[in-house]
Amino acid sequence: MSLTKITQKLIGLLIIFLLSSFIIGQYGSITFSWAQDGWASDRQIYLANFQDKYYYPSAVNIIAQDINDTEPKPLDKELKPERDISQGKTTEFPVLLDGKTLFTIKVDGRTTTAEQRADIVTKQIETIAKNYSISVDSIELQDLEEVILITAEDDGQEKILIFGITNDDAKEANQSLNKLANQYAQAIANAIVEYRKVRSSEGLFENIILSVALTLGLVIVIRLIFKLVSITQNFIEARRSNNRGLRIQGLELFSVENESKFLSSLIKFSRLIIVLLLLSFYFDLIFRIFPQTRRFGVQFRRPIYGALKLAFNGFANFLPNLFVIILAVIITYYLIRFCNLFFKAIEQEIISLPGFDQDWAEPTKKIVVILIIASALAIIFPYLPMYNSPAFQGISLLVGALITFGGAATVSNLVGGTVIIYTRAFRLGDLIKTEDHFGFVHEKTILSTRIRTITGEIVTIPNANLMSSSIINYNALERELKQPLMIRTTVTLGYDVPWRKVHQVLLDAAHATENVLEKPAPSVFQTSLDDFYVSYELRAHIPTVKTKLLTTSQLHQNIQDKCNEADIEILSPQYSAIRDGNQNTIPENYLPSDYVPPGFKINGIGKLFNNSQDNG
């Protein structure tokens, strides 16, 4: 529906409303005047004898009687409720005309409560206001010493009682009786004049003009709102090419298109809310302009204003809590920033703490930040809305149950990660060996550790498993003790090979290997003398752990070459015991040119039989 059609419908509704109000107002005035003539004939109060000492009780009795009764009720002091002054509080009850408060009544009468007095006087003033035969100028005061009566006269010069003001009323208002009576009489007269004015033809015409002006103002404001929304949407579309959406690292939460749609929907929703609020205020004002529709205006605005008042009061009551929450968030934010700067300075060795390793800076920062956030949440939660509600408590119980039943393994890994961090077991990039894995540390978190093996596989190990196993760190010696890394390899040879020759061959192989340090010098140890062979261990040092695998491989190659050059076979004694007749395992380029594989040693048959006879 276009804005022009909306405007046309609003103007049409206003015209219908104005015509209806005019008809109701004219017919209502005739009806009320006709009804008042009948009512006044039954309710006129004659004050012929003000000197009668019993008039004051009679006047109070007249004020106390129900508006629908035709005869005064007898005085009955037992019907008057006792006034409760134990709390020291006085309740005020307004006297109204046309929805406006003229004054309030706080004191009970002889037989009526303050609330009943206010209700009776309200009805009496409204009845007089509707009766145009009663002139406002006829309102006067009648002083009876203990009470002052506010009265009026109709065309027949008959007195009509409006209200009786007592000394108790004057004491409660902290004014003299005459001053209070004059004040109330003036308020009643002004209210009746205003009441009749707005219901006159001139008043109705003024109200129509005001209604038309309000309608035009509403249309102009709505047009401006629609125009402003259109300009804003065009601006968003123009800036769309410069937007990159909402991203968290590589994750795209909102694309540029979705972001534009969201902003457009948000603007349209805001426009709808503003227009609805404007319409509610508009109809409230329209209803309040015309006296015949003011009660509808009260019924119309009561739920709207009630909801707005409830929301505003709720927000106002929440403001102290909101201040505490904002203050806690600000303090938490700057504490976290301070922690980042402080631990970054430790990590970069700008600040040094005795006994605090710089590798602890990053994990300690994370732990401290978690503690700061947890403390902030503990402070903020009691100040959140609905903190003590059953829904909030149910969520807390659910979170507690999840942590209790599903957090055992997580807690173990947390403890394991903390222990590994503060025992300085390894760092990122270190070459380590566990019971089942060997490789470089690729990632280290509080829950698990990831290792990149020498075959290029990424293995994730829970920290609880690492804590319960031994860890060999090949980088720790170089980093902490400033000593080169030692590599070792073992060769087993038979007893027929001279050990001095083996030592020399292995040392020559070490010296021929690239990256092997001359100092400390390579060394050979005989680690065991087994049943069939001797175990020789070659030890050498390399400058960095990064070349460990390559240097070890080259060392093995050189050992093979040097042993072959020295005519030393690297084989097991079990193979040597049954090798007669087999080719030598040394490569051909190391063998003499006239080398011939040895044959099998078989004794002659005669010799074999001779040996058998000798045994027999």
Coordinates of C-alpha atoms in Angstrom, one line a residue:
M1 CA 0.0 0.0 0.0
S2 CA 1.5 3.3 -1.1
L3 CA 1.9 6.3 1.2
T4 CA -0.7 8.3 -0.8
K5 CA -3.4 5.7 -0.2
I6 CA -2.5 5.6 3.5
T7 CA -2.9 9.4 3.7
Q8 CA -6.3 9.2 1.9
K9 CA -7.5 6.6 4.3
L10 CA -6.4 8.6 7.3
I11 CA -8.2 11.7 6.0
G12 CA -11.4 9.7 5.3
L13 CA -11.4 8.1 8.7
L14 CA -10.9 11.6 10.3
I15 CA -13.9 13.0 8.3
I16 CA -16.1 10.2 9.4
F17 CA -14.9 10.6 13.0
L18 CA -15.5 14.3 13.0
L19 CA -19.0 14.0 11.6
S20 CA -19.8 11.3 14.2
S21 CA -18.4 13.4 17.0
F22 CA -20.5 16.4 15.8
I23 CA -23.7 14.4 15.7
I24 CA -23.0 12.8 19.1
G25 CA -22.1 16.1 20.6
Q26 CA -25.3 17.9 19.4
Y27 CA -27.6 15.0 20.3
G28 CA -25.8 14.4 23.6
S29 CA -26.3 18.0 24.6
I30 CA -30.0 17.9 24.0
T31 CA -30.3 14.5 25.8
F32 CA -28.3 15.6 28.8
S33 CA -30.3 18.8 29.1
W34 CA -33.6 17.0 28.9
A35 CA -32.4 14.4 31.5
Q36 CA -31.2 17.2 33.7
D37 CA -34.5 18.9 33.9
G38 CA -36.1 15.8 35.3
W39 CA -33.2 15.1 37.7
A40 CA -33.1 18.7 39.0
S41 CA -36.7 18.7 40.0
D42 CA -36.0 15.8 42.3
R43 CA -32.6 16.9 43.5
Q44 CA -33.0 20.6 44.2
I45 CA -32.0 21.4 47.8
Y46 CA -33.7 24.4 49.4
L47 CA -31.7 26.4 51.8
A48 CA -34.5 28.4 53.2
N49 CA -33.4 28.6 56.8
F50 CA -29.6 28.8 57.3
Q51 CA -30.1 29.7 60.9
D52 CA -31.4 26.3 61.8
K53 CA -28.7 24.8 64.1
Y54 CA -29.4 21.3 62.8
Y55 CA -28.8 22.4 59.2
Y56 CA -25.1 21.2 59.2
P57 CA -26.0 17.6 59.8
S58 CA -28.7 17.8 57.2
A59 CA -26.3 19.2 54.7
V60 CA -23.8 16.5 55.3
N61 CA -26.6 13.9 55.0
I62 CA -27.6 15.4 51.6
I63 CA -24.0 15.2 50.4
A64 CA -23.7 11.6 51.6
Q65 CA -26.8 10.3 49.9
D66 CA -26.6 8.2 46.8
I67 CA -27.1 10.1 43.5
N68 CA -30.0 7.8 42.5
D69 CA -32.0 8.2 45.8
T70 CA -34.9 10.6 45.9
E71 CA -35.0 10.8 49.7
P72 CA -32.2 11.6 52.1
K73 CA -30.9 8.8 54.2
P74 CA -31.1 9.2 58.0
L75 CA -28.0 9.8 59.9
D76 CA -26.4 6.7 61.2
K77 CA -23.0 7.1 62.8
E78 CA -22.5 3.3 62.8
L79 CA -22.4 3.3 59.0
K80 CA -19.4 5.6 59.0
P81 CA -16.2 3.6 58.8
E82 CA -13.5 4.3 61.3
R83 CA -10.5 6.2 59.8
D84 CA -7.2 4.4 60.1
I85 CA -4.5 6.8 61.1
S86 CA -2.2 4.2 62.5
Q87 CA 0.1 4.4 59.5
G88 CA 0.2 8.2 59.5
K89 CA -0.9 8.3 55.8
T90 CA -3.7 10.1 54.2
T91 CA -5.2 8.9 50.9
E92 CA -6.3 11.5 48.4
F93 CA -9.3 11.0 46.2
P94 CA -9.7 13.3 43.2
V95 CA -12.8 15.3 42.3
L96 CA -13.0 15.1 38.5
L97 CA -14.8 16.9 35.6
D98 CA -14.3 15.8 32.1
G99 CA -11.3 13.7 33.1
K100 CA -9.5 16.6 34.8
T101 CA -8.8 16.8 38.5
L102 CA -10.2 19.9 40.2
F103 CA -9.1 19.2 43.8
T104 CA -8.7 16.2 46.1
I105 CA -10.6 15.1 49.2
K106 CA -8.6 13.6 52.1
V107 CA -11.0 13.8 55.1
D108 CA -13.9 11.4 55.8
G109 CA -17.4 12.8 56.4
R110 CA -19.7 11.9 59.3
T111 CA -21.3 9.0 57.4
T112 CA -19.1 8.7 54.3
T113 CA -15.5 8.0 53.5
A114 CA -13.3 10.5 51.6
E115 CA -13.7 8.3 48.5
Q116 CA -17.5 8.4 48.7
R117 CA -17.4 12.2 49.2
A118 CA -15.2 12.6 46.1
D119 CA -17.5 10.4 44.0
I120 CA -20.7 12.2 45.1
V121 CA -19.2 15.7 44.5
T122 CA -17.8 14.6 41.1
K123 CA -21.3 13.4 40.0
Q124 CA -22.9 16.6 41.4
I125 CA -20.5 18.9 39.5
E126 CA -20.9 16.9 36.3
T127 CA -24.7 17.1 36.6
I128 CA -24.6 20.9 37.1
A129 CA -22.2 21.3 34.2
K130 CA -24.6 19.5 31.9
N131 CA -27.6 21.6 33.0
Y132 CA -27.3 24.8 31.1
S133 CA -30.1 26.4 33.1
I134 CA -27.6 26.7 36.0
S135 CA -25.4 29.7 35.5
V136 CA -21.8 29.6 36.5
D137 CA -22.1 33.1 38.0
S138 CA -24.7 31.7 40.5
I139 CA -22.0 29.6 42.2
E140 CA -21.5 31.1 45.7
L141 CA -20.5 30.2 49.2
Q142 CA -22.7 29.9 52.3
D143 CA -20.9 30.2 55.6
L144 CA -22.4 28.1 58.4
E145 CA -19.5 28.6 60.9
E146 CA -18.4 25.0 61.0
V147 CA -19.0 24.3 57.3
I148 CA -19.0 26.4 54.2
L149 CA -21.4 25.2 51.5
I150 CA -20.7 25.7 47.8
T151 CA -24.1 26.2 46.1
A152 CA -25.6 27.2 42.7
E153 CA -29.0 28.6 41.5
D154 CA -31.0 27.5 38.5
D155 CA -33.4 29.7 36.5
G156 CA -36.0 29.2 39.1
Q157 CA -33.9 30.7 41.9
E158 CA -33.7 27.4 43.6
K159 CA -30.5 26.6 45.6
I160 CA -28.6 23.4 44.7
L161 CA -25.8 22.1 47.0
I162 CA -22.5 21.2 45.3
F163 CA -20.1 20.6 48.2
G164 CA -19.7 21.2 51.9
I165 CA -16.2 22.1 53.2
T166 CA -15.5 21.5 56.9
N167 CA -12.8 22.6 59.3
D168 CA -11.2 19.2 59.0
D169 CA -10.8 19.7 55.2
A170 CA -9.1 23.1 55.9
K171 CA -6.8 21.6 58.5
E172 CA -5.8 18.8 56.2
A173 CA -5.0 21.3 53.4
N174 CA -3.2 23.5 55.9
Q175 CA -5.3 26.5 54.9
S176 CA -8.1 28.6 56.3
L177 CA -11.6 27.5 55.7
N178 CA -12.6 30.6 53.7
K179 CA -9.5 30.5 51.5
L180 CA -10.0 26.8 50.8
A181 CA -13.7 27.2 50.0
N182 CA -13.0 30.1 47.6
Q183 CA -10.3 28.0 45.9
Y184 CA -12.6 25.1 45.4
A185 CA -15.5 27.3 44.2
Q186 CA -13.2 29.0 41.6
A187 CA -11.9 25.6 40.4
I188 CA -15.5 24.3 40.0
A189 CA -16.6 27.4 38.1
N190 CA -13.6 27.3 35.8
A191 CA -14.1 23.6 35.1
I192 CA -17.8 24.1 34.3
V193 CA -17.0 27.0 31.9
E194 CA -14.4 24.8 30.1
Y195 CA -16.7 21.9 30.0
R196 CA -19.5 23.9 28.3
K197 CA -17.1 25.7 26.0
V198 CA -15.7 22.6 24.4
R199 CA -19.2 21.3 23.9
S200 CA -20.4 24.4 22.2
S201 CA -20.5 24.9 18.4
E202 CA -17.5 27.2 18.6
G203 CA -15.6 24.7 20.7
L204 CA -16.5 21.9 18.3
F205 CA -15.3 24.0 15.3
E206 CA -12.0 24.7 17.1
N207 CA -11.6 21.0 17.9
I208 CA -12.3 20.1 14.2
I209 CA -9.6 22.6 13.1
L210 CA -7.2 21.2 15.6
S211 CA -7.9 17.7 14.5
V212 CA -7.3 18.6 10.9
A213 CA -4.0 20.2 11.8
L214 CA -3.0 17.1 13.8
T215 CA -3.9 14.9 10.8
L216 CA -1.9 17.0 8.4
G217 CA 1.0 17.1 10.8
L218 CA 0.9 13.3 11.1
V219 CA 0.8 12.9 7.3
I220 CA 3.8 15.2 7.0
V221 CA 5.8 13.4 9.7
I222 CA 5.0 9.9 8.2
R223 CA 6.1 11.2 4.7
L224 CA 9.3 12.5 6.2
I225 CA 9.9 9.1 7.9
F226 CA 9.3 7.2 4.7
K227 CA 11.6 9.6 2.8
L228 CA 14.3 9.3 5.5
V229 CA 14.1 5.5 5.3
S230 CA 14.4 5.6 1.5
I231 CA 17.5 7.8 1.7
T232 CA 19.1 5.5 4.3
Q233 CA 18.5 2.4 2.2
N234 CA 20.0 4.1 -0.8
F235 CA 23.0 5.0 1.3
I236 CA 23.4 1.4 2.4
E237 CA 23.2 0.2 -1.1
A238 CA 25.8 2.8 -2.3
R239 CA 28.2 1.7 0.5
R240 CA 27.6 -2.0 -0.2
S241 CA 30.6 -2.3 -2.5
N242 CA 32.9 -1.0 0.3
N243 CA 31.6 -3.5 2.9
R244 CA 33.4 -6.7 3.6
G245 CA 30.8 -8.4 5.7
L246 CA 31.3 -9.6 9.2
R247 CA 34.2 -12.1 9.6
I248 CA 35.9 -13.8 12.4
Q249 CA 39.3 -14.7 11.0
G250 CA 38.4 -16.8 8.0
L251 CA 34.8 -17.5 9.0
E252 CA 32.2 -15.3 7.3
L253 CA 29.3 -14.8 9.7
F254 CA 27.5 -12.3 7.5
S255 CA 28.0 -11.8 3.8
V256 CA 27.7 -8.3 2.3
E257 CA 24.3 -9.3 0.8
N258 CA 23.0 -10.7 4.1
E259 CA 24.3 -7.6 6.0
S260 CA 22.5 -5.3 3.6
K261 CA 19.3 -7.3 4.0
F262 CA 19.6 -7.3 7.8
L263 CA 20.1 -3.5 7.9
S264 CA 17.2 -2.9 5.5
S265 CA 14.9 -5.1 7.6
L266 CA 16.0 -3.4 10.8
I267 CA 15.3 0.0 9.3
K268 CA 11.8 -1.1 8.1
F269 CA 11.0 -2.6 11.5
S270 CA 12.1 0.6 13.2
R271 CA 9.9 2.6 10.8
L272 CA 6.9 0.4 11.6
I273 CA 7.4 0.9 15.4
I274 CA 7.8 4.6 15.0
V275 CA 4.7 4.9 12.8
L276 CA 2.6 2.8 15.2
L277 CA 3.7 5.0 18.1
L278 CA 2.8 8.1 16.2
L279 CA -0.6 6.6 15.3
S280 CA -1.2 5.8 19.0
F281 CA -0.3 9.3 20.1
Y282 CA -2.4 10.7 17.2
F283 CA -5.6 8.8 18.1
D284 CA -5.0 9.6 21.8
L285 CA -4.9 13.3 21.1
I286 CA -7.9 13.1 18.7
F287 CA -9.9 11.3 21.4
R288 CA -8.9 13.8 24.0
I289 CA -9.8 16.8 21.9
F290 CA -13.5 15.9 21.7
P291 CA -15.3 15.6 25.1
Q292 CA -17.7 13.0 23.8
T293 CA -14.8 10.6 23.1
R294 CA -12.4 11.3 25.9
R295 CA -13.4 8.2 27.8
F296 CA -12.6 6.2 24.7
G297 CA -9.3 7.9 24.6
V298 CA -8.6 6.8 28.2
Q299 CA -9.5 3.2 27.3
F300 CA -7.4 3.5 24.1
R301 CA -4.2 4.9 25.7
R302 CA -4.4 3.0 29.0
P303 CA -2.9 -0.3 27.7
I304 CA -0.4 1.5 25.5
Y305 CA 0.8 4.0 28.1
G306 CA 0.6 1.2 30.7
A307 CA 3.0 -1.0 28.6
L308 CA 5.3 2.0 27.9
K309 CA 5.2 3.0 31.6
L310 CA 6.0 -0.6 32.6
A311 CA 8.9 -0.8 30.2
F312 CA 10.2 2.6 31.2
N313 CA 9.9 1.8 34.9
G314 CA 11.6 -1.5 34.3
F315 CA 14.4 0.2 32.5
A316 CA 14.7 3.0 35.1
N317 CA 14.9 0.4 37.9
F318 CA 17.5 -1.5 35.9
L319 CA 19.7 1.6 35.4
P320 CA 21.7 1.1 38.7
N321 CA 22.3 -2.5 37.8
L322 CA 23.2 -1.5 34.2
F323 CA 25.7 1.0 35.7
V324 CA 27.4 -1.8 37.7
I325 CA 27.4 -4.1 34.6
I326 CA 29.0 -1.4 32.4
L327 CA 31.5 -0.5 35.1
A328 CA 32.5 -4.2 35.5
V329 CA 32.8 -4.6 31.7
I330 CA 35.0 -1.5 31.4
I331 CA 37.3 -2.7 34.3
T332 CA 37.5 -6.2 32.8
Y333 CA 38.4 -4.8 29.4
Y334 CA 41.3 -2.7 30.7
L335 CA 42.5 -5.5 33.0
I336 CA 42.7 -7.8 30.0
R337 CA 44.5 -5.2 28.0
F338 CA 47.0 -4.7 30.8
C339 CA 47.6 -8.5 31.0
N340 CA 48.2 -8.6 27.3
L341 CA 50.8 -5.8 27.5
F342 CA 52.5 -7.2 30.6
F343 CA 52.8 -10.8 29.5
K344 CA 53.9 -9.7 26.0
A345 CA 56.7 -7.8 27.6
I346 CA 57.7 -10.9 29.5
E347 CA 57.6 -13.0 26.4
Q348 CA 59.8 -10.5 24.5
E349 CA 62.2 -10.4 27.6
I350 CA 61.5 -6.7 28.1
I351 CA 60.4 -7.6 31.7
S352 CA 62.1 -10.4 33.5
L353 CA 60.8 -12.0 36.7
P354 CA 63.1 -14.3 38.8
G355 CA 62.0 -17.9 38.4
F356 CA 59.5 -17.1 35.7
D357 CA 60.3 -18.6 32.4
Q358 CA 59.4 -16.6 29.3
D359 CA 57.7 -19.6 27.8
W360 CA 55.1 -19.4 30.6
A361 CA 54.0 -15.9 29.5
E362 CA 51.4 -16.9 26.9
P363 CA 49.7 -19.8 28.8
T364 CA 49.8 -17.8 32.1
K365 CA 48.2 -14.8 30.2
K366 CA 45.4 -17.1 29.0
I367 CA 44.8 -18.5 32.5
V368 CA 44.7 -15.0 34.1
V369 CA 42.3 -13.7 31.4
I370 CA 40.0 -16.7 32.0
L371 CA 40.1 -15.9 35.8
I372 CA 39.4 -12.2 35.1
I373 CA 36.4 -13.0 32.8
A374 CA 35.1 -15.6 35.3
S375 CA 35.3 -13.1 38.1
A376 CA 33.6 -10.5 36.0
L377 CA 30.7 -12.9 35.2
A378 CA 30.3 -13.8 38.8
I379 CA 30.0 -10.0 39.6
I380 CA 27.6 -9.3 36.6
F381 CA 25.2 -12.3 36.9
P382 CA 23.4 -11.1 40.1
Y383 CA 22.7 -7.8 38.4
L384 CA 21.2 -9.3 35.2
P385 CA 17.4 -9.1 34.7
M386 CA 15.5 -12.2 35.8
Y387 CA 18.6 -13.5 37.6
N388 CA 16.4 -15.1 40.3
S389 CA 13.8 -16.4 37.8
P390 CA 13.1 -20.1 37.5
A391 CA 14.2 -20.1 33.9
F392 CA 17.6 -18.7 34.8
Q393 CA 18.0 -21.1 37.6
G394 CA 17.1 -24.0 35.3
I395 CA 19.8 -23.0 32.8
S396 CA 22.3 -22.8 35.7
L397 CA 21.4 -26.3 36.8
L398 CA 21.7 -27.6 33.2
V399 CA 25.2 -26.1 32.8
G400 CA 26.2 -27.5 36.2
A401 CA 25.0 -31.0 35.2
L402 CA 26.8 -30.9 31.9
I403 CA 30.1 -29.8 33.6
T404 CA 29.6 -32.5 36.3
F405 CA 28.9 -35.5 34.1
G406 CA 30.9 -34.5 31.0
G407 CA 33.9 -32.6 32.4
A408 CA 36.0 -35.3 34.0
A409 CA 38.1 -36.0 30.9
T410 CA 38.3 -32.3 30.2
V411 CA 39.5 -31.5 33.7
S412 CA 42.1 -34.2 33.4
N413 CA 43.4 -32.7 30.2
L414 CA 43.3 -29.2 31.7
V415 CA 45.4 -30.4 34.6
G416 CA 47.7 -32.3 32.2
G417 CA 48.2 -29.3 30.0
T418 CA 48.9 -27.0 32.9
V419 CA 51.5 -29.5 34.3
I420 CA 53.2 -29.8 30.9
I421 CA 53.4 -26.1 30.5
Y422 CA 54.9 -25.3 33.9
T423 CA 57.3 -28.2 33.8
R424 CA 58.7 -26.9 30.5
A425 CA 58.5 -30.3 28.9
F426 CA 58.7 -28.9 25.4
R427 CA 58.1 -25.9 23.2
L428 CA 56.6 -25.4 19.7
G429 CA 58.9 -26.8 17.1
D430 CA 60.8 -29.1 19.5
L431 CA 61.6 -32.6 18.4
I432 CA 60.2 -35.0 21.0
K433 CA 59.6 -38.7 21.5
T434 CA 56.9 -40.2 23.6
E435 CA 56.1 -43.8 24.2
D436 CA 54.2 -44.1 20.9
H437 CA 55.1 -41.1 18.8
F438 CA 58.2 -39.3 17.4
G439 CA 58.1 -35.9 15.7
F440 CA 58.0 -32.2 16.0
V441 CA 55.6 -30.3 18.2
H442 CA 53.2 -28.6 15.8
E443 CA 50.6 -27.1 18.2
K444 CA 50.3 -26.9 22.0
T445 CA 47.0 -26.1 23.7
I446 CA 45.6 -26.4 27.2
L447 CA 43.7 -29.6 26.3
S448 CA 45.9 -31.4 23.7
T449 CA 49.2 -31.4 21.9
R450 CA 49.6 -32.0 18.1
I451 CA 52.8 -33.6 16.8
R452 CA 54.0 -33.7 13.2
T453 CA 55.8 -37.0 12.7
I454 CA 58.8 -37.5 10.4
T455 CA 56.4 -39.1 7.9
G456 CA 54.3 -35.9 7.7
E457 CA 51.4 -37.0 9.8
I458 CA 49.6 -34.8 12.4
V459 CA 48.9 -36.7 15.6
T460 CA 46.7 -35.2 18.3
I461 CA 47.6 -36.4 21.8
P462 CA 45.4 -35.6 24.9
N463 CA 47.5 -33.9 27.5
A464 CA 46.4 -36.4 30.1
N465 CA 48.1 -39.1 28.1
L466 CA 51.3 -37.0 27.8
M467 CA 51.4 -36.3 31.5
S468 CA 51.3 -40.1 32.3
S469 CA 54.1 -41.0 29.9
S470 CA 57.8 -40.1 29.6
I471 CA 58.8 -37.5 27.1
I472 CA 62.2 -37.2 25.4
N473 CA 63.0 -33.7 24.2
Y474 CA 65.9 -33.4 21.8
N475 CA 66.0 -29.6 21.9
A476 CA 66.2 -29.2 25.6
L477 CA 70.0 -30.0 25.9
E478 CA 70.9 -27.4 23.3
R479 CA 68.5 -24.7 24.6
E480 CA 69.0 -25.0 28.3
L481 CA 72.5 -26.4 28.8
K482 CA 74.0 -25.0 25.6
Q483 CA 75.4 -28.4 24.6
P484 CA 75.3 -30.1 21.2
L485 CA 73.0 -33.0 20.6
M486 CA 74.5 -36.5 20.6
I487 CA 73.5 -39.1 18.1
R488 CA 74.2 -42.8 18.6
T489 CA 74.2 -45.9 16.5
T490 CA 75.1 -49.6 17.3
V491 CA 76.9 -52.1 15.2
T492 CA 77.3 -55.8 16.1
L493 CA 80.3 -57.7 14.7
G494 CA 81.8 -61.1 15.3
Y495 CA 84.6 -61.9 17.7
D496 CA 86.9 -62.7 14.7
V497 CA 87.1 -59.0 13.8
P498 CA 89.8 -57.1 15.9
W499 CA 88.1 -54.5 18.1
R500 CA 90.8 -51.9 17.5
K501 CA 90.2 -52.2 13.8
V502 CA 86.4 -51.7 14.4
H503 CA 87.0 -48.6 16.5
Q504 CA 89.1 -47.0 13.8
V505 CA 86.7 -47.8 11.1
L506 CA 83.7 -46.4 13.0
L507 CA 85.7 -43.2 13.9
D508 CA 86.6 -42.7 10.2
A509 CA 83.0 -43.1 9.3
A510 CA 82.0 -40.4 11.8
H511 CA 84.7 -38.0 10.6
A512 CA 83.5 -38.5 7.0
T513 CA 79.9 -37.5 7.9
E514 CA 78.8 -33.9 7.3
N515 CA 77.5 -31.9 10.4
V516 CA 79.4 -34.1 12.9
L517 CA 81.4 -31.9 15.2
E518 CA 85.1 -32.5 15.8
K519 CA 84.7 -31.2 19.4
P520 CA 83.4 -33.1 21.3
A521 CA 85.2 -35.8 19.3
P522 CA 83.3 -38.9 18.2
S523 CA 83.9 -42.0 20.4
V524 CA 83.2 -45.7 20.2
F525 CA 82.1 -47.9 23.1
Q526 CA 81.8 -51.6 23.4
T527 CA 78.5 -51.8 25.1
S528 CA 78.2 -55.6 25.4
L529 CA 79.9 -59.0 24.8
D530 CA 77.2 -61.3 23.7
D531 CA 77.3 -65.0 23.0
F532 CA 78.1 -64.7 19.3
Y533 CA 79.0 -61.0 18.7
V534 CA 80.3 -57.8 20.2
S535 CA 78.1 -54.6 20.3
Y536 CA 79.9 -51.4 19.3
E537 CA 78.2 -48.0 19.9
L538 CA 79.4 -45.0 17.9
R539 CA 78.6 -41.6 19.5
A540 CA 78.9 -38.3 17.7
H541 CA 77.7 -34.7 18.3
I542 CA 75.8 -32.4 15.9
P543 CA 75.3 -28.6 16.2
T544 CA 71.5 -28.6 15.9
V545 CA 68.6 -31.0 16.2
K546 CA 67.2 -30.0 12.9
T547 CA 69.8 -32.2 11.1
K548 CA 69.5 -35.2 13.3
L549 CA 67.6 -37.5 10.9
L550 CA 69.7 -36.6 7.9
T551 CA 73.0 -36.8 9.7
T552 CA 72.1 -40.2 11.2
S553 CA 71.3 -41.5 7.8
Q554 CA 74.6 -40.2 6.3
L555 CA 76.5 -41.7 9.3
H556 CA 75.0 -45.2 8.6
Q557 CA 76.0 -44.8 4.9
N558 CA 79.6 -44.0 5.8
I559 CA 79.8 -46.9 8.3
Q560 CA 78.8 -49.3 5.5
D561 CA 81.4 -47.8 3.2
K562 CA 84.3 -47.8 5.7
C563 CA 83.5 -51.4 6.8
N564 CA 83.5 -52.5 3.2
E565 CA 86.8 -50.8 2.6
A566 CA 88.3 -52.5 5.6
D567 CA 87.1 -56.0 4.5
I568 CA 84.7 -56.1 7.5
E569 CA 81.4 -57.9 6.9
I570 CA 78.4 -56.5 8.8
L571 CA 76.4 -59.7 9.5
S572 CA 75.2 -61.8 12.2
P573 CA 77.3 -64.8 13.5
Q574 CA 74.3 -67.2 13.0
Y575 CA 74.6 -66.5 9.2
S576 CA 78.4 -66.9 9.3
A577 CA 78.2 -70.4 10.9
I578 CA 76.4 -71.8 7.8
R579 CA 77.7 -69.6 5.1
D580 CA 80.2 -72.1 3.5
G581 CA 79.8 -72.1 -0.2
N582 CA 78.0 -68.7 -0.3
Q583 CA 79.1 -65.5 -2.0
N584 CA 80.8 -62.9 0.3
T585 CA 78.4 -60.1 1.3
I586 CA 81.0 -57.4 0.6
P587 CA 80.2 -55.5 -2.6
E588 CA 82.1 -56.6 -5.7
N589 CA 84.0 -53.4 -6.1
Y590 CA 85.6 -53.9 -2.7
L591 CA 86.7 -57.6 -3.5
P592 CA 89.9 -58.7 -5.2
S593 CA 89.7 -59.3 -8.9
D594 CA 90.6 -63.0 -8.5
Y595 CA 88.0 -63.6 -5.8
V596 CA 86.2 -66.9 -6.0
P597 CA 83.4 -67.9 -3.7
P598 CA 84.6 -70.7 -1.4
G599 CA 83.0 -74.2 -1.8
F600 CA 81.3 -76.4 0.7
K601 CA 83.7 -78.4 2.9
I602 CA 82.8 -82.1 2.5
N603 CA 85.0 -84.9 3.8
G604 CA 85.8 -88.0 1.6
I605 CA 83.7 -91.1 1.9
G606 CA 86.6 -93.2 3.0
K607 CA 87.5 -90.8 5.7
L608 CA 83.9 -90.7 6.7
F609 CA 83.7 -94.5 7.0
N610 CA 87.0 -94.6 8.9
N611 CA 85.7 -92.1 11.4
S612 CA 82.6 -94.2 11.8
Q613 CA 84.6 -97.4 12.5
D614 CA 86.8 -95.6 14.9
N615 CA 83.7 -94.5 16.8
G616 CA 82.4 -98.0 16.8

